[in-house]
């Protein structure tokens, strides 16, 4: 019994510590996302796990790479008008990031919602 327990323990990967994404890291990810580099190559440049790159790209709503390269697209990275975090915006009418849109202020239609950096 003890041998099978130690084999199972040996197969468990140690949990990696999460490294916070700085605004510079996010900007670099967005810049690299529009290139022909793979997630693995981007991860190597950013010194992160490939899965971390994929998750962050998803969380900041980066589109499929072909959409980012479209010459006539009005989509680009813009700062959120509330929290100033850079995010991928589909057009000039999209100025708030998804986390801010998930806030109770946004959902309740509070007038002071759009004030950057506070109320």
PDB file of C-alpha atoms in Angstrom:
ATOM      1  CA  UNK A   1       0.000   0.000   0.000  1.00  0.00           C
ATOM      2  CA  UNK A   2       2.786   2.381   0.894  1.00  0.00           C
ATOM      3  CA  UNK A   3       4.544   1.870  -2.464  1.00  0.00           C
ATOM      4  CA  UNK A   4       1.438   2.779  -4.480  1.00  0.00           C
ATOM      5  CA  UNK A   5       0.947   5.892  -2.352  1.00  0.00           C
ATOM      6  CA  UNK A   6       4.501   7.079  -2.987  1.00  0.00           C
ATOM      7  CA  UNK A   7       4.131   6.413  -6.750  1.00  0.00           C
ATOM      8  CA  UNK A   8       0.980   8.543  -6.838  1.00  0.00           C
ATOM      9  CA  UNK A   9       2.724  11.301  -4.917  1.00  0.00           C
ATOM     10  CA  UNK A  10       5.634  11.215  -7.371  1.00  0.00           C
ATOM     11  CA  UNK A  11       3.239  11.744 -10.306  1.00  0.00           C
ATOM     12  CA  UNK A  12       1.721  14.915  -8.874  1.00  0.00           C
ATOM     13  CA  UNK A  13       3.315  17.993 -10.376  1.00  0.00           C
ATOM     14  CA  UNK A  14       4.298  20.693  -7.926  1.00  0.00           C
ATOM     15  CA  UNK A  15       2.045  23.698  -8.137  1.00  0.00           C
ATOM     16  CA  UNK A  16       3.712  26.617  -9.831  1.00  0.00           C
ATOM     17  CA  UNK A  17       3.421  30.007  -8.245  1.00  0.00           C
ATOM     18  CA  UNK A  18       1.422  32.518 -10.187  1.00  0.00           C
ATOM     19  CA  UNK A  19       3.262  35.598 -11.433  1.00  0.00           C
ATOM     20  CA  UNK A  20       1.142  38.723 -11.742  1.00  0.00           C
ATOM     21  CA  UNK A  21       0.835  40.277 -15.181  1.00  0.00           C
ATOM     22  CA  UNK A  22       2.081  43.867 -15.250  1.00  0.00           C
ATOM     23  CA  UNK A  23       0.712  46.377 -17.751  1.00  0.00           C
ATOM     24  CA  UNK A  24       4.015  46.040 -19.624  1.00  0.00           C
ATOM     25  CA  UNK A  25       3.595  42.251 -19.778  1.00  0.00           C
ATOM     26  CA  UNK A  26       0.046  42.605 -21.099  1.00  0.00           C
ATOM     27  CA  UNK A  27       1.141  45.152 -23.705  1.00  0.00           C
ATOM     28  CA  UNK A  28       3.934  42.814 -24.833  1.00  0.00           C
ATOM     29  CA  UNK A  29       1.488  39.884 -25.021  1.00  0.00           C
ATOM     30  CA  UNK A  30      -0.873  41.948 -27.175  1.00  0.00           C
ATOM     31  CA  UNK A  31       2.005  43.011 -29.429  1.00  0.00           C
ATOM     32  CA  UNK A  32       3.247  39.424 -29.811  1.00  0.00           C
ATOM     33  CA  UNK A  33      -0.290  38.074 -30.279  1.00  0.00           C
ATOM     34  CA  UNK A  34      -0.564  39.878 -33.604  1.00  0.00           C
ATOM     35  CA  UNK A  35       2.560  38.124 -34.939  1.00  0.00           C
ATOM     36  CA  UNK A  36       2.932  34.634 -36.377  1.00  0.00           C
ATOM     37  CA  UNK A  37       4.497  33.302 -33.166  1.00  0.00           C
ATOM     38  CA  UNK A  38       2.963  30.282 -31.452  1.00  0.00           C
ATOM     39  CA  UNK A  39       1.731  30.370 -27.858  1.00  0.00           C
ATOM     40  CA  UNK A  40       4.831  28.383 -26.879  1.00  0.00           C
ATOM     41  CA  UNK A  41       7.127  30.934 -28.525  1.00  0.00           C
ATOM     42  CA  UNK A  42       5.290  33.839 -26.894  1.00  0.00           C
ATOM     43  CA  UNK A  43       5.514  32.063 -23.533  1.00  0.00           C
ATOM     44  CA  UNK A  44       9.259  31.652 -23.924  1.00  0.00           C
ATOM     45  CA  UNK A  45       9.709  35.363 -24.709  1.00  0.00           C
ATOM     46  CA  UNK A  46       7.545  36.389 -21.749  1.00  0.00           C
ATOM     47  CA  UNK A  47       9.169  33.761 -19.476  1.00  0.00           C
ATOM     48  CA  UNK A  48       5.801  32.220 -18.657  1.00  0.00           C
ATOM     49  CA  UNK A  49       4.036  28.915 -19.060  1.00  0.00           C
ATOM     50  CA  UNK A  50       2.260  28.365 -22.375  1.00  0.00           C
ATOM     51  CA  UNK A  51      -0.998  27.834 -20.506  1.00  0.00           C
ATOM     52  CA  UNK A  52      -0.569  31.207 -18.746  1.00  0.00           C
ATOM     53  CA  UNK A  53      -0.284  32.920 -22.130  1.00  0.00           C
ATOM     54  CA  UNK A  54      -3.430  31.214 -23.419  1.00  0.00           C
ATOM     55  CA  UNK A  55      -5.405  31.996 -20.260  1.00  0.00           C
ATOM     56  CA  UNK A  56      -4.357  35.662 -20.179  1.00  0.00           C
ATOM     57  CA  UNK A  57      -5.145  36.088 -23.887  1.00  0.00           C
ATOM     58  CA  UNK A  58      -8.580  34.648 -23.221  1.00  0.00           C
ATOM     59  CA  UNK A  59      -9.177  36.804 -20.145  1.00  0.00           C
ATOM     60  CA  UNK A  60      -8.365  40.024 -21.972  1.00  0.00           C
ATOM     61  CA  UNK A  61     -10.495  38.845 -24.903  1.00  0.00           C
ATOM     62  CA  UNK A  62      -7.781  38.784 -27.524  1.00  0.00           C
ATOM     63  CA  UNK A  63      -9.403  37.703 -30.787  1.00  0.00           C
ATOM     64  CA  UNK A  64      -8.299  35.069 -33.213  1.00  0.00           C
ATOM     65  CA  UNK A  65      -5.031  36.210 -34.681  1.00  0.00           C
ATOM     66  CA  UNK A  66      -6.422  36.647 -38.213  1.00  0.00           C
ATOM     67  CA  UNK A  67      -8.889  39.231 -36.874  1.00  0.00           C
ATOM     68  CA  UNK A  68      -6.067  41.281 -35.341  1.00  0.00           C
ATOM     69  CA  UNK A  69      -4.244  41.448 -38.668  1.00  0.00           C
ATOM     70  CA  UNK A  70      -7.222  42.749 -40.637  1.00  0.00           C
ATOM     71  CA  UNK A  71      -6.142  46.069 -42.184  1.00  0.00           C
ATOM     72  CA  UNK A  72      -9.617  47.637 -42.254  1.00  0.00           C
ATOM     73  CA  UNK A  73     -10.518  46.702 -38.697  1.00  0.00           C
ATOM     74  CA  UNK A  74     -11.208  49.466 -36.176  1.00  0.00           C
ATOM     75  CA  UNK A  75     -10.340  46.997 -33.468  1.00  0.00           C
ATOM     76  CA  UNK A  76      -7.259  47.702 -31.402  1.00  0.00           C
ATOM     77  CA  UNK A  77      -5.963  47.802 -27.879  1.00  0.00           C
ATOM     78  CA  UNK A  78      -7.484  50.645 -25.900  1.00  0.00           C
ATOM     79  CA  UNK A  79      -7.330  51.610 -22.229  1.00  0.00           C
ATOM     80  CA  UNK A  80     -10.496  50.947 -20.254  1.00  0.00           C
ATOM     81  CA  UNK A  81     -12.107  54.286 -19.385  1.00  0.00           C
ATOM     82  CA  UNK A  82     -12.778  53.107 -15.845  1.00  0.00           C
ATOM     83  CA  UNK A  83      -9.703  51.184 -14.693  1.00  0.00           C
ATOM     84  CA  UNK A  84      -7.255  52.208 -17.475  1.00  0.00           C
ATOM     85  CA  UNK A  85      -6.212  48.584 -18.047  1.00  0.00           C
ATOM     86  CA  UNK A  86      -5.348  47.956 -21.702  1.00  0.00           C
ATOM     87  CA  UNK A  87      -7.772  45.555 -23.384  1.00  0.00           C
ATOM     88  CA  UNK A  88      -8.673  44.449 -26.894  1.00  0.00           C
ATOM     89  CA  UNK A  89     -11.537  46.644 -28.080  1.00  0.00           C
ATOM     90  CA  UNK A  90     -13.610  45.670 -31.122  1.00  0.00           C
ATOM     91  CA  UNK A  91     -14.141  49.323 -32.051  1.00  0.00           C
ATOM     92  CA  UNK A  92     -14.249  52.895 -30.737  1.00  0.00           C
ATOM     93  CA  UNK A  93     -17.634  52.300 -29.106  1.00  0.00           C
ATOM     94  CA  UNK A  94     -16.205  49.555 -26.904  1.00  0.00           C
ATOM     95  CA  UNK A  95     -14.300  51.457 -24.195  1.00  0.00           C
ATOM     96  CA  UNK A  96     -14.867  49.399 -21.025  1.00  0.00           C
ATOM     97  CA  UNK A  97     -13.132  46.092 -20.279  1.00  0.00           C
ATOM     98  CA  UNK A  98     -15.173  43.020 -19.372  1.00  0.00           C
ATOM     99  CA  UNK A  99     -14.207  42.999 -15.665  1.00  0.00           C
ATOM    100  CA  UNK A 100     -15.521  46.571 -15.339  1.00  0.00           C
ATOM    101  CA  UNK A 101     -18.695  45.614 -17.217  1.00  0.00           C
ATOM    102  CA  UNK A 102     -19.192  42.824 -14.677  1.00  0.00           C
ATOM    103  CA  UNK A 103     -19.225  45.334 -11.809  1.00  0.00           C
ATOM    104  CA  UNK A 104     -22.428  46.203  -9.994  1.00  0.00           C
ATOM    105  CA  UNK A 105     -21.986  49.895 -10.940  1.00  0.00           C
ATOM    106  CA  UNK A 106     -22.089  49.028 -14.651  1.00  0.00           C
ATOM    107  CA  UNK A 107     -25.025  46.662 -14.221  1.00  0.00           C
ATOM    108  CA  UNK A 108     -26.965  49.222 -12.162  1.00  0.00           C
ATOM    109  CA  UNK A 109     -26.292  52.047 -14.612  1.00  0.00           C
ATOM    110  CA  UNK A 110     -24.619  54.330 -12.075  1.00  0.00           C
ATOM    111  CA  UNK A 111     -23.766  57.701 -13.620  1.00  0.00           C
ATOM    112  CA  UNK A 112     -20.287  57.859 -12.094  1.00  0.00           C
ATOM    113  CA  UNK A 113     -19.215  54.538 -13.616  1.00  0.00           C
ATOM    114  CA  UNK A 114     -17.010  55.978 -16.347  1.00  0.00           C
ATOM    115  CA  UNK A 115     -14.770  58.032 -14.073  1.00  0.00           C
ATOM    116  CA  UNK A 116     -11.267  56.599 -14.439  1.00  0.00           C
ATOM    117  CA  UNK A 117      -9.524  55.739 -11.213  1.00  0.00           C
ATOM    118  CA  UNK A 118     -12.436  56.181  -8.843  1.00  0.00           C
ATOM    119  CA  UNK A 119     -15.649  57.983  -8.123  1.00  0.00           C
TER     120      UNK A 119
END
